[in-house]
Short mmCIF file of N, CA and C in Angstrom, two decimals:
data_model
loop_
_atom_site.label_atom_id
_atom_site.label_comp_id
_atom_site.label_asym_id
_atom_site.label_seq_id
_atom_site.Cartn_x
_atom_site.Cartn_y
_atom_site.Cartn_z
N UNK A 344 0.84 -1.18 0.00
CA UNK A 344 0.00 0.00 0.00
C UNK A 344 0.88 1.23 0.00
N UNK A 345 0.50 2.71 -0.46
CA UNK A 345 1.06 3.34 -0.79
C UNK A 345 0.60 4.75 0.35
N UNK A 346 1.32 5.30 0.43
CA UNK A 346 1.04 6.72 1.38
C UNK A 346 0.01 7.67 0.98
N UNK A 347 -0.40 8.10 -0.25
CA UNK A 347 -1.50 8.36 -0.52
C UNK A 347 -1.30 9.84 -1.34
N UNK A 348 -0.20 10.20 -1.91
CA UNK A 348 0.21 11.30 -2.18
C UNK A 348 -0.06 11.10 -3.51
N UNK A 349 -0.16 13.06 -4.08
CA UNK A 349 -0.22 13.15 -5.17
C UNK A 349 0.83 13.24 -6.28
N UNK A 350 1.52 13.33 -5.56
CA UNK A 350 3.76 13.39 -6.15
C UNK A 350 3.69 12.14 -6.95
N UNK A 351 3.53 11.52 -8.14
CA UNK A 351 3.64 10.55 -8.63
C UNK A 351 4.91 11.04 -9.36
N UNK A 352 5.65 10.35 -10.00
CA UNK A 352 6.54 10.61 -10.92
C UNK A 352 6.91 9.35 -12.01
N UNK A 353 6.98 9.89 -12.83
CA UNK A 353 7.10 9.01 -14.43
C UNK A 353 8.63 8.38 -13.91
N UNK A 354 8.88 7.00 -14.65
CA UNK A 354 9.64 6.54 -14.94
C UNK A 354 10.21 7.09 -16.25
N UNK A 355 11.49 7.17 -16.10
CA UNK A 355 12.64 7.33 -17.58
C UNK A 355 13.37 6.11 -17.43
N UNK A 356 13.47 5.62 -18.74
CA UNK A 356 14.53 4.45 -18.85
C UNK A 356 15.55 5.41 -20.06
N UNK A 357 16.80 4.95 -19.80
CA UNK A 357 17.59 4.86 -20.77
C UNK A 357 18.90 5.65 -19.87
N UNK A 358 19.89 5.91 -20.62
CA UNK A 358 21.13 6.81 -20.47
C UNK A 358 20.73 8.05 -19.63
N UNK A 359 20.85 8.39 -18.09
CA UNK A 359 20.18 9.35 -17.68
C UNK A 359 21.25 10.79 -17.77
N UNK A 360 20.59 11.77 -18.22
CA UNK A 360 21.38 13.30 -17.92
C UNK A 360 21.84 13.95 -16.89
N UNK A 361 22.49 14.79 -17.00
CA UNK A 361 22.79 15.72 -15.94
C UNK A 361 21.37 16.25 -14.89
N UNK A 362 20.31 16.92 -16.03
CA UNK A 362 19.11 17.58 -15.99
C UNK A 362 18.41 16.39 -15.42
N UNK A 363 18.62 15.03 -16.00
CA UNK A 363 17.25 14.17 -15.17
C UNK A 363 18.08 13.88 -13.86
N UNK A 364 19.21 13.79 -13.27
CA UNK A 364 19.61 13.58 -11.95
C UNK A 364 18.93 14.37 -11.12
N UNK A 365 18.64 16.05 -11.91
CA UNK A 365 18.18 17.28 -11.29
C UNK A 365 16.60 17.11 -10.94
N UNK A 366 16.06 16.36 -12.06
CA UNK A 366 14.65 16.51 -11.55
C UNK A 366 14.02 15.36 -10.95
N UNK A 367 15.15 14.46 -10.97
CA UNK A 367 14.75 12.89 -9.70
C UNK A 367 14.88 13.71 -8.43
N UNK A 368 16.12 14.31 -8.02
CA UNK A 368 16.26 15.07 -6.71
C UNK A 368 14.80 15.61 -6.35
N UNK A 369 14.25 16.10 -7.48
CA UNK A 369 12.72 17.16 -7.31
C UNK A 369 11.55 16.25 -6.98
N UNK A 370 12.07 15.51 -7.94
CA UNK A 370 10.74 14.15 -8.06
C UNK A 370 9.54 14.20 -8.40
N UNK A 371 10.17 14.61 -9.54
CA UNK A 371 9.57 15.03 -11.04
C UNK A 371 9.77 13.86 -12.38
N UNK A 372 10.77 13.17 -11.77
CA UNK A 372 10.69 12.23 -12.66
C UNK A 372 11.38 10.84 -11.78
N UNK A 373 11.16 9.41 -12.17
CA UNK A 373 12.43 8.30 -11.29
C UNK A 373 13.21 7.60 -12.45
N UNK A 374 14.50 7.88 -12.06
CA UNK A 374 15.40 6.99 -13.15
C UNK A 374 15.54 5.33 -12.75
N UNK A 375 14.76 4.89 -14.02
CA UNK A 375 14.66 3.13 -14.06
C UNK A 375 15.85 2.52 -14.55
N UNK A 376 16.89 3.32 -14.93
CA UNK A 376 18.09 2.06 -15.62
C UNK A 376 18.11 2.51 -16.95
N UNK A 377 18.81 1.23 -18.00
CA UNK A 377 18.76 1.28 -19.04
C UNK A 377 18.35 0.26 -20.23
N UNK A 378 17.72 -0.70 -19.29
CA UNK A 378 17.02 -1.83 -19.72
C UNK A 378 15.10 -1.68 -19.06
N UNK A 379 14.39 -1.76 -20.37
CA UNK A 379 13.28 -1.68 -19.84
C UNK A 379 12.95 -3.32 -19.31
N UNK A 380 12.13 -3.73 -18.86
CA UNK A 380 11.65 -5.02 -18.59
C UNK A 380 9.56 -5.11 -19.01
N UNK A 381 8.90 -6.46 -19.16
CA UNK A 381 7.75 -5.93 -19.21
C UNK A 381 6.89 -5.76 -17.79
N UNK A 382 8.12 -6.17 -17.03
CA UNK A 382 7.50 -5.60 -15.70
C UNK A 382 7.93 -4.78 -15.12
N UNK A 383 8.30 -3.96 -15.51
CA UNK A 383 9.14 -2.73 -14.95
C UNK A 383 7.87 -1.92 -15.09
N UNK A 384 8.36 -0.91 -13.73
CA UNK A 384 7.62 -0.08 -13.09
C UNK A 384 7.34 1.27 -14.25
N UNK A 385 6.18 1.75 -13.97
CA UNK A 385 5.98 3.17 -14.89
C UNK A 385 5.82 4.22 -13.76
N UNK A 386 5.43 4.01 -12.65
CA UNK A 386 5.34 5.52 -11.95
C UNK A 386 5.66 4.97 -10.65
N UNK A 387 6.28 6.27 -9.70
CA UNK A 387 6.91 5.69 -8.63
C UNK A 387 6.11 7.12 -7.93
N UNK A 388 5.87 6.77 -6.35
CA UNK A 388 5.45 8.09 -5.48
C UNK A 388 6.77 8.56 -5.40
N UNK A 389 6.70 10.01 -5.58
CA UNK A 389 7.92 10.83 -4.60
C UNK A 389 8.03 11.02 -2.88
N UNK A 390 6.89 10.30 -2.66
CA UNK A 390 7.20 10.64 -1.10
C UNK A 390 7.87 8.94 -0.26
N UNK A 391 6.71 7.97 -0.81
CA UNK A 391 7.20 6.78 0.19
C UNK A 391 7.66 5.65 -1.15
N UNK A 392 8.00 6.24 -2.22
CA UNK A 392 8.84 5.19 -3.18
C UNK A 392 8.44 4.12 -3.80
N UNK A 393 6.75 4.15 -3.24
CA UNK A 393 6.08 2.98 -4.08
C UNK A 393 6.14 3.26 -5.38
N UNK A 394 6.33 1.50 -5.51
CA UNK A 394 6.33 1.42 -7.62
C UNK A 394 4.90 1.39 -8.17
N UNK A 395 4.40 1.52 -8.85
CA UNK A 395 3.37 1.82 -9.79
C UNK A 395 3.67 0.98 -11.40
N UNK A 396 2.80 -0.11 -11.39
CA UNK A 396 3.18 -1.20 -13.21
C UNK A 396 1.64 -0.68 -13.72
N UNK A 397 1.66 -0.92 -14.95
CA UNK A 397 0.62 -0.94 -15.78
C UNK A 397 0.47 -2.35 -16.02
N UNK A 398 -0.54 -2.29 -16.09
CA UNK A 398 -0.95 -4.02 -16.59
C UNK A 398 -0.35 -4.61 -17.84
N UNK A 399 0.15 -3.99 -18.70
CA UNK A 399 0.47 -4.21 -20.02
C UNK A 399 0.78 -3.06 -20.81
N UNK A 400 1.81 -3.20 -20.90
CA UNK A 400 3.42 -1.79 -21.90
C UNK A 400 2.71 -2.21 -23.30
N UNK A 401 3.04 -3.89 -23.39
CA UNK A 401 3.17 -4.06 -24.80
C UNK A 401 1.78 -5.14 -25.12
N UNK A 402 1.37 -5.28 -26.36
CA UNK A 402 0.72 -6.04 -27.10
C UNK A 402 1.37 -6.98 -27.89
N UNK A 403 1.08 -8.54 -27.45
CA UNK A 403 1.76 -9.18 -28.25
C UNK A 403 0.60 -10.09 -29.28
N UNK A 404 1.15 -10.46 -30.15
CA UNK A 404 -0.20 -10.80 -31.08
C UNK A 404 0.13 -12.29 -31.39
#
C-alpha cells in the first residue's frame, strides 16, 4: 500500500542526464536504468517510493 500522495513521478529508462539527476532530486521524474523489462515499473510516489506497473506496456499478437 502506498502513502496516498499526489507526487507521482514518471519513470525514464535509458542513459540518464545531468538535468534528469536534477529533476529525480525534485521528483519530477524516477530513473529506471537502461534496460526496460515488461515488468518494470511506470510511476513511482515521490514521497514513500512505491512502484506503480501498468498491466500491459506491450501487445503481443
Amino acid at each position: 500500500m502506498f502513502c496516498g500522495s499526489k507526487r507521482i513521478a514518471t519513470y525514464i529508462y535509458g542513459y540518464p542526464s545531468y538535468e534528469a539527476f536534477k529533476e529525480e532530486e525534485a521528483g519530477k521524474i524516477a530513473i529506471g536504468g537502461c534496460i526496460v523489462e515488461m515488468d518494470s515499473p511506470v510511476w513511482k510516489c515521490a514521497d514513500c517510493n512505491h512502484d506503480f506497473y501498468q498491466k500491459s506496456l506491450f501487445h503481443w499478437d
